[in-house]
PDB file of C-alpha atoms in Angstrom:
ATOM      1  CA  UNK A 184     111.586 109.168 -41.875  1.00 47.00           C
ATOM      2  CA  UNK A 185     110.473 109.238 -38.281  1.00 48.00           C
ATOM      3  CA  UNK A 186     106.945 110.201 -37.278  1.00 52.00           C
ATOM      4  CA  UNK A 187     106.551 113.436 -35.484  1.00 65.00           C
ATOM      5  CA  UNK A 188     106.026 113.329 -31.721  1.00 65.00           C
ATOM      6  CA  UNK A 189     102.669 115.009 -32.162  1.00 65.00           C
ATOM      7  CA  UNK A 190     101.483 112.337 -34.627  1.00 61.00           C
ATOM      8  CA  UNK A 191     102.660 109.538 -32.342  1.00 60.00           C
ATOM      9  CA  UNK A 192     100.819 111.096 -29.466  1.00 63.00           C
ATOM     10  CA  UNK A 193      97.608 111.307 -31.475  1.00 65.00           C
ATOM     11  CA  UNK A 194      97.913 107.691 -32.511  1.00 62.00           C
ATOM     12  CA  UNK A 195      98.506 106.693 -28.871  1.00 59.00           C
ATOM     13  CA  UNK A 196      95.437 108.575 -27.708  1.00 62.00           C
ATOM     14  CA  UNK A 197      93.342 107.072 -30.519  1.00 58.00           C
ATOM     15  CA  UNK A 198      94.415 103.557 -29.484  1.00 57.00           C
ATOM     16  CA  UNK A 199      93.603 104.270 -25.862  1.00 56.00           C
ATOM     17  CA  UNK A 200      90.173 105.544 -26.820  1.00 53.00           C
ATOM     18  CA  UNK A 201      89.384 102.498 -28.906  1.00 53.00           C
ATOM     19  CA  UNK A 202      90.513 100.192 -26.079  1.00 49.00           C
ATOM     20  CA  UNK A 203      88.298 102.045 -23.632  1.00 46.00           C
ATOM     21  CA  UNK A 204      85.272 101.645 -25.953  1.00 42.00           C
ATOM     22  CA  UNK A 205      85.959  97.927 -26.343  1.00 42.00           C
ATOM     23  CA  UNK A 206      86.208  97.513 -22.516  1.00 42.00           C
ATOM     24  CA  UNK A 207      82.890  99.298 -22.003  1.00 41.00           C
ATOM     25  CA  UNK A 208      81.055  97.131 -24.527  1.00 42.00           C
ATOM     26  CA  UNK A 209      82.677  93.873 -23.347  1.00 44.00           C
ATOM     27  CA  UNK A 210      81.972  94.627 -19.673  1.00 45.00           C
ATOM     28  CA  UNK A 211      79.388  92.185 -18.469  1.00 52.00           C
ATOM     29  CA  UNK A 212      76.284  93.423 -16.682  1.00 76.00           C
ATOM     30  CA  UNK A 213      75.693  92.718 -13.023  1.00 90.00           C
ATOM     31  CA  UNK A 214      73.633  89.548 -12.918  1.00 95.00           C
ATOM     32  CA  UNK A 215      70.719  89.269 -10.519  1.00 97.00           C
ATOM     33  CA  UNK A 216      68.728  86.067 -10.166  1.00 98.00           C
ATOM     34  CA  UNK A 217      65.351  85.462  -8.594  1.00 98.00           C
ATOM     35  CA  UNK A 218      63.822  82.454  -6.969  1.00 97.00           C
ATOM     36  CA  UNK A 219      60.245  81.662  -8.014  1.00 96.00           C
ATOM     37  CA  UNK A 220      58.282  79.974  -5.226  1.00 93.00           C
ATOM     38  CA  UNK A 221      57.301  82.389  -2.479  1.00 93.00           C
ATOM     39  CA  UNK A 222      59.592  84.996  -4.039  1.00 95.00           C
ATOM     40  CA  UNK A 223      58.077  85.938  -7.442  1.00 95.00           C
ATOM     41  CA  UNK A 224      55.202  83.498  -7.383  1.00 90.00           C
ATOM     42  CA  UNK A 225      53.510  83.991  -3.985  1.00 77.00           C
ATOM     43  CA  UNK A 226      50.329  82.637  -2.591  1.00 67.00           C
ATOM     44  CA  UNK A 227      47.379  85.031  -2.763  1.00 62.00           C
ATOM     45  CA  UNK A 228      47.172  85.252   1.002  1.00 52.00           C
ATOM     46  CA  UNK A 229      50.868  86.336   1.166  1.00 62.00           C
ATOM     47  CA  UNK A 230      50.843  89.268  -1.260  1.00 61.00           C
ATOM     48  CA  UNK A 231      48.913  91.076  -3.951  1.00 63.00           C
ATOM     49  CA  UNK A 232      49.583  90.032  -7.556  1.00 65.00           C
ATOM     50  CA  UNK A 233      50.349  91.926 -10.721  1.00 61.00           C
ATOM     51  CA  UNK A 234      47.395  92.743 -12.893  1.00 66.00           C
ATOM     52  CA  UNK A 235      47.258  91.689 -16.501  1.00 67.00           C
ATOM     53  CA  UNK A 236      45.222  92.571 -19.548  1.00 62.00           C
ATOM     54  CA  UNK A 237      44.853  88.878 -20.309  1.00 62.00           C
ATOM     55  CA  UNK A 238      41.906  86.934 -18.936  1.00 61.00           C
ATOM     56  CA  UNK A 239      42.449  85.015 -15.704  1.00 61.00           C
ATOM     57  CA  UNK A 240      41.955  81.582 -17.297  1.00 61.00           C
ATOM     58  CA  UNK A 241      44.949  82.316 -19.653  1.00 62.00           C
ATOM     59  CA  UNK A 242      47.208  82.704 -16.603  1.00 58.00           C
ATOM     60  CA  UNK A 243      45.805  79.658 -14.926  1.00 60.00           C
ATOM     61  CA  UNK A 244      46.557  77.680 -18.084  1.00 62.00           C
ATOM     62  CA  UNK A 245      49.925  79.168 -18.954  1.00 61.00           C
ATOM     63  CA  UNK A 246      51.390  80.354 -15.729  1.00 65.00           C
ATOM     64  CA  UNK A 247      50.792  81.424 -12.146  1.00 80.00           C
ATOM     65  CA  UNK A 248      50.264  84.655 -10.153  1.00 84.00           C
ATOM     66  CA  UNK A 249      53.111  87.059 -10.175  1.00 89.00           C
ATOM     67  CA  UNK A 250      53.962  89.017  -7.037  1.00 92.00           C
ATOM     68  CA  UNK A 251      53.004  92.666  -7.152  1.00 91.00           C
ATOM     69  CA  UNK A 252      55.871  95.047  -7.792  1.00 93.00           C
ATOM     70  CA  UNK A 253      57.873  92.584  -9.917  1.00 95.00           C
ATOM     71  CA  UNK A 254      57.440  94.455 -13.199  1.00 93.00           C
ATOM     72  CA  UNK A 255      58.481  97.789 -11.827  1.00 95.00           C
ATOM     73  CA  UNK A 256      61.383  96.196  -9.966  1.00 97.00           C
ATOM     74  CA  UNK A 257      62.747  94.464 -13.101  1.00 96.00           C
ATOM     75  CA  UNK A 258      62.344  97.693 -15.050  1.00 95.00           C
ATOM     76  CA  UNK A 259      64.333  99.638 -12.444  1.00 95.00           C
ATOM     77  CA  UNK A 260      67.071  97.046 -12.259  1.00 96.00           C
ATOM     78  CA  UNK A 261      67.484  97.043 -16.004  1.00 94.00           C
ATOM     79  CA  UNK A 262      67.809 100.810 -15.862  1.00 92.00           C
ATOM     80  CA  UNK A 263      70.621 100.278 -13.429  1.00 90.00           C
ATOM     81  CA  UNK A 264      72.361  98.042 -15.957  1.00 88.00           C
ATOM     82  CA  UNK A 265      71.448  94.669 -14.402  1.00 94.00           C
ATOM     83  CA  UNK A 266      70.925  91.373 -16.216  1.00 96.00           C
ATOM     84  CA  UNK A 267      67.895  89.470 -14.943  1.00 97.00           C
ATOM     85  CA  UNK A 268      67.992  85.713 -14.368  1.00 98.00           C
ATOM     86  CA  UNK A 269      65.692  83.111 -12.782  1.00 98.00           C
ATOM     87  CA  UNK A 270      67.279  80.522 -10.425  1.00 98.00           C
ATOM     88  CA  UNK A 271      64.793  77.931  -9.175  1.00 97.00           C
ATOM     89  CA  UNK A 272      65.186  74.546  -7.480  1.00 94.00           C
ATOM     90  CA  UNK A 273      61.999  73.392  -9.209  1.00 93.00           C
ATOM     91  CA  UNK A 274      61.780  71.431 -12.351  1.00 90.00           C
ATOM     92  CA  UNK A 275      59.968  74.116 -14.354  1.00 92.00           C
ATOM     93  CA  UNK A 276      61.359  74.220 -17.815  1.00 94.00           C
ATOM     94  CA  UNK A 277      63.079  77.397 -19.101  1.00 96.00           C
ATOM     95  CA  UNK A 278      60.409  77.667 -21.825  1.00 94.00           C
ATOM     96  CA  UNK A 279      57.602  77.578 -19.315  1.00 92.00           C
ATOM     97  CA  UNK A 280      59.324  80.217 -17.107  1.00 94.00           C
ATOM     98  CA  UNK A 281      60.053  82.500 -20.071  1.00 94.00           C
ATOM     99  CA  UNK A 282      56.460  82.172 -21.325  1.00 90.00           C
ATOM    100  CA  UNK A 283      54.978  82.825 -17.917  1.00 89.00           C
ATOM    101  CA  UNK A 284      57.001  85.993 -17.361  1.00 92.00           C
ATOM    102  CA  UNK A 285      56.313  87.249 -20.940  1.00 90.00           C
ATOM    103  CA  UNK A 286      52.606  87.205 -20.022  1.00 85.00           C
ATOM    104  CA  UNK A 287      53.485  90.105 -17.756  1.00 88.00           C
ATOM    105  CA  UNK A 288      55.859  91.755 -20.198  1.00 90.00           C
ATOM    106  CA  UNK A 289      58.994  90.567 -18.466  1.00 93.00           C
ATOM    107  CA  UNK A 290      61.997  89.209 -20.359  1.00 95.00           C
ATOM    108  CA  UNK A 291      64.819  87.281 -18.600  1.00 97.00           C
ATOM    109  CA  UNK A 292      68.372  86.764 -19.831  1.00 96.00           C
ATOM    110  CA  UNK A 293      68.865  83.337 -18.344  1.00 97.00           C
ATOM    111  CA  UNK A 294      67.179  80.542 -16.488  1.00 97.00           C
ATOM    112  CA  UNK A 295      68.700  78.020 -14.054  1.00 97.00           C
ATOM    113  CA  UNK A 296      66.363  75.217 -12.981  1.00 96.00           C
ATOM    114  CA  UNK A 297      67.062  72.018 -11.033  1.00 94.00           C
ATOM    115  CA  UNK A 298      68.605  70.236 -14.076  1.00 94.00           C
ATOM    116  CA  UNK A 299      70.901  73.068 -15.042  1.00 94.00           C
ATOM    117  CA  UNK A 300      71.891  73.573 -11.375  1.00 94.00           C
ATOM    118  CA  UNK A 301      72.888  69.964 -11.069  1.00 91.00           C
ATOM    119  CA  UNK A 302      75.007  70.043 -14.244  1.00 90.00           C
ATOM    120  CA  UNK A 303      76.482  73.407 -13.338  1.00 88.00           C
ATOM    121  CA  UNK A 304      77.814  72.134  -9.979  1.00 88.00           C
ATOM    122  CA  UNK A 305      79.473  69.056 -11.415  1.00 83.00           C
ATOM    123  CA  UNK A 306      82.773  70.786 -12.150  1.00 74.00           C
ATOM    124  CA  UNK A 307      83.041  72.609  -8.765  1.00 73.00           C
ATOM    125  CA  UNK A 308      83.949  69.617  -6.609  1.00 72.00           C
ATOM    126  CA  UNK A 309      81.739  70.639  -3.669  1.00 73.00           C
ATOM    127  CA  UNK A 310      81.573  67.924  -1.062  1.00 70.00           C
ATOM    128  CA  UNK A 311      78.384  69.389   0.438  1.00 81.00           C
ATOM    129  CA  UNK A 312      76.833  71.288  -2.455  1.00 87.00           C
ATOM    130  CA  UNK A 313      74.291  74.043  -1.583  1.00 93.00           C
ATOM    131  CA  UNK A 314      70.735  74.038  -2.875  1.00 94.00           C
ATOM    132  CA  UNK A 315      71.735  76.986  -5.063  1.00 96.00           C
ATOM    133  CA  UNK A 316      75.134  78.134  -6.193  1.00 96.00           C
ATOM    134  CA  UNK A 317      74.957  81.410  -8.215  1.00 96.00           C
ATOM    135  CA  UNK A 318      78.767  81.708  -8.775  1.00 94.00           C
ATOM    136  CA  UNK A 319      78.590  78.669 -11.066  1.00 94.00           C
ATOM    137  CA  UNK A 320      76.513  80.852 -13.482  1.00 95.00           C
ATOM    138  CA  UNK A 321      78.348  84.164 -12.895  1.00 94.00           C
ATOM    139  CA  UNK A 322      75.418  85.510 -10.901  1.00 96.00           C
ATOM    140  CA  UNK A 323      76.399  88.360  -8.576  1.00 96.00           C
ATOM    141  CA  UNK A 324      73.271  88.559  -6.338  1.00 97.00           C
ATOM    142  CA  UNK A 325      70.475  86.123  -5.716  1.00 98.00           C
ATOM    143  CA  UNK A 326      67.034  87.050  -4.401  1.00 98.00           C
ATOM    144  CA  UNK A 327      65.244  84.355  -2.397  1.00 98.00           C
ATOM    145  CA  UNK A 328      62.626  83.909   0.342  1.00 96.00           C
ATOM    146  CA  UNK A 329      64.587  81.111   2.016  1.00 96.00           C
ATOM    147  CA  UNK A 330      66.684  81.886   5.109  1.00 97.00           C
ATOM    148  CA  UNK A 331      68.427  78.622   4.384  1.00 97.00           C
ATOM    149  CA  UNK A 332      69.696  79.908   1.052  1.00 97.00           C
ATOM    150  CA  UNK A 333      70.917  83.034   2.872  1.00 97.00           C
ATOM    151  CA  UNK A 334      72.927  80.800   5.255  1.00 97.00           C
ATOM    152  CA  UNK A 335      74.304  78.831   2.313  1.00 96.00           C
ATOM    153  CA  UNK A 336      75.392  82.165   0.731  1.00 96.00           C
ATOM    154  CA  UNK A 337      77.321  83.021   3.899  1.00 96.00           C
ATOM    155  CA  UNK A 338      78.880  79.557   3.992  1.00 94.00           C
ATOM    156  CA  UNK A 339      79.836  79.353   0.325  1.00 93.00           C
ATOM    157  CA  UNK A 340      80.652  82.993  -0.323  1.00 94.00           C
ATOM    158  CA  UNK A 341      77.842  84.254  -2.550  1.00 96.00           C
ATOM    159  CA  UNK A 342      75.488  87.191  -2.129  1.00 97.00           C
ATOM    160  CA  UNK A 343      71.848  86.642  -1.172  1.00 98.00           C
ATOM    161  CA  UNK A 344      69.135  89.132  -0.290  1.00 98.00           C
ATOM    162  CA  UNK A 345      66.312  87.307   1.607  1.00 98.00           C
ATOM    163  CA  UNK A 346      62.825  88.718   1.041  1.00 97.00           C
ATOM    164  CA  UNK A 347      59.783  87.630   3.022  1.00 94.00           C
ATOM    165  CA  UNK A 348      56.702  86.699   0.982  1.00 92.00           C
ATOM    166  CA  UNK A 349      54.580  89.110   3.035  1.00 90.00           C
ATOM    167  CA  UNK A 350      57.016  92.020   2.937  1.00 93.00           C
ATOM    168  CA  UNK A 351      55.350  94.908   1.087  1.00 90.00           C
ATOM    169  CA  UNK A 352      58.652  96.795   0.788  1.00 93.00           C
ATOM    170  CA  UNK A 353      60.527  93.839  -0.744  1.00 96.00           C
ATOM    171  CA  UNK A 354      61.336  95.717  -3.978  1.00 96.00           C
ATOM    172  CA  UNK A 355      63.114  98.450  -2.061  1.00 97.00           C
ATOM    173  CA  UNK A 356      65.201  95.817  -0.238  1.00 97.00           C
ATOM    174  CA  UNK A 357      66.230  94.304  -3.605  1.00 97.00           C
ATOM    175  CA  UNK A 358      67.070  97.674  -5.196  1.00 96.00           C
ATOM    176  CA  UNK A 359      69.235  98.659  -2.189  1.00 96.00           C
ATOM    177  CA  UNK A 360      71.017  95.349  -2.246  1.00 96.00           C
ATOM    178  CA  UNK A 361      71.631  95.755  -6.071  1.00 95.00           C
ATOM    179  CA  UNK A 362      73.142  99.279  -5.602  1.00 93.00           C
ATOM    180  CA  UNK A 363      75.379  97.898  -2.821  1.00 93.00           C
ATOM    181  CA  UNK A 364      76.589  95.018  -4.986  1.00 93.00           C
ATOM    182  CA  UNK A 365      77.235  97.309  -7.943  1.00 88.00           C
ATOM    183  CA  UNK A 366      79.293  99.607  -5.715  1.00 87.00           C
ATOM    184  CA  UNK A 367      81.307  96.668  -4.332  1.00 87.00           C
ATOM    185  CA  UNK A 368      82.043  95.319  -7.806  1.00 85.00           C
ATOM    186  CA  UNK A 369      82.851  98.684  -9.206  1.00 78.00           C
ATOM    187  CA  UNK A 370      85.498  98.983  -6.470  1.00 76.00           C
ATOM    188  CA  UNK A 371      86.745  95.370  -6.559  1.00 72.00           C
ATOM    189  CA  UNK A 372      86.671  94.888 -10.307  1.00 68.00           C
ATOM    190  CA  UNK A 373      86.718  98.337 -11.966  1.00 64.00           C
ATOM    191  CA  UNK A 374      87.718  96.775 -15.337  1.00 59.00           C
ATOM    192  CA  UNK A 375      84.452  94.810 -15.438  1.00 56.00           C
ATOM    193  CA  UNK A 376      81.750  96.902 -13.897  1.00 52.00           C
ATOM    194  CA  UNK A 377      80.440 100.433 -14.055  1.00 49.00           C
ATOM    195  CA  UNK A 378      79.544 102.410 -10.989  1.00 45.00           C
ATOM    196  CA  UNK A 379      75.868 102.173  -9.981  1.00 46.00           C
ATOM    197  CA  UNK A 380      73.600 104.257 -12.199  1.00 45.00           C
ATOM    198  CA  UNK A 381      71.733 105.683  -9.225  1.00 48.00           C
ATOM    199  CA  UNK A 382      74.951 106.921  -7.612  1.00 44.00           C
ATOM    200  CA  UNK A 383      76.175 108.482 -10.873  1.00 38.00           C
ATOM    201  CA  UNK A 384      72.868 110.395 -11.238  1.00 36.00           C
ATOM    202  CA  UNK A 385      73.046 111.637  -7.646  1.00 42.00           C
ATOM    203  CA  UNK A 386      76.612 112.837  -8.204  1.00 36.00           C
ATOM    204  CA  UNK A 387      75.625 114.793 -11.265  1.00 35.00           C
ATOM    205  CA  UNK A 388      72.672 116.360  -9.434  1.00 41.00           C
ATOM    206  CA  UNK A 389      74.763 117.504  -6.527  1.00 38.00           C
TER     207      UNK A 389
END
């Protein structure tokens, strides 16, 4: 006995709905990585630092000053559906970096230090490897103070937003770059990325 056309249609719609749900939950977040030196950890004469409830000697023992605005920036990026990474050319260990940021209530999803960078580039066959190569770690946008890294991004095809250590509006620059990248990826790879949260909110309000 053949199934009725209506039943077949319901089954088809149910399958499409399940597939859509699976795609949403499998879709990776936009990955944004941050440099440390002179980007998140600035000298006191460059920028103000985040306040903490912990005594100063704890930070001097376990970490270093964190650039003011970092906590609110990370919070806003997560609200936009971003995954937060650290990408440093230094030899700081991932455990040290995670512990340092947790002192300020910041959790990161991944850490790339000099060792992981070296091993990550082995399989890419670059004759003149850059100091940082975010695509090797599926990072969509990198934040750095170095103009040189910005040039490497242009040469090797990865996105970089360069922020000056003394720029008081650096968080706005990063947020604007993140929205732009999300919009680009939503258009280029609609099966992987959602449209920017901020743009969806503005569309609903209009």
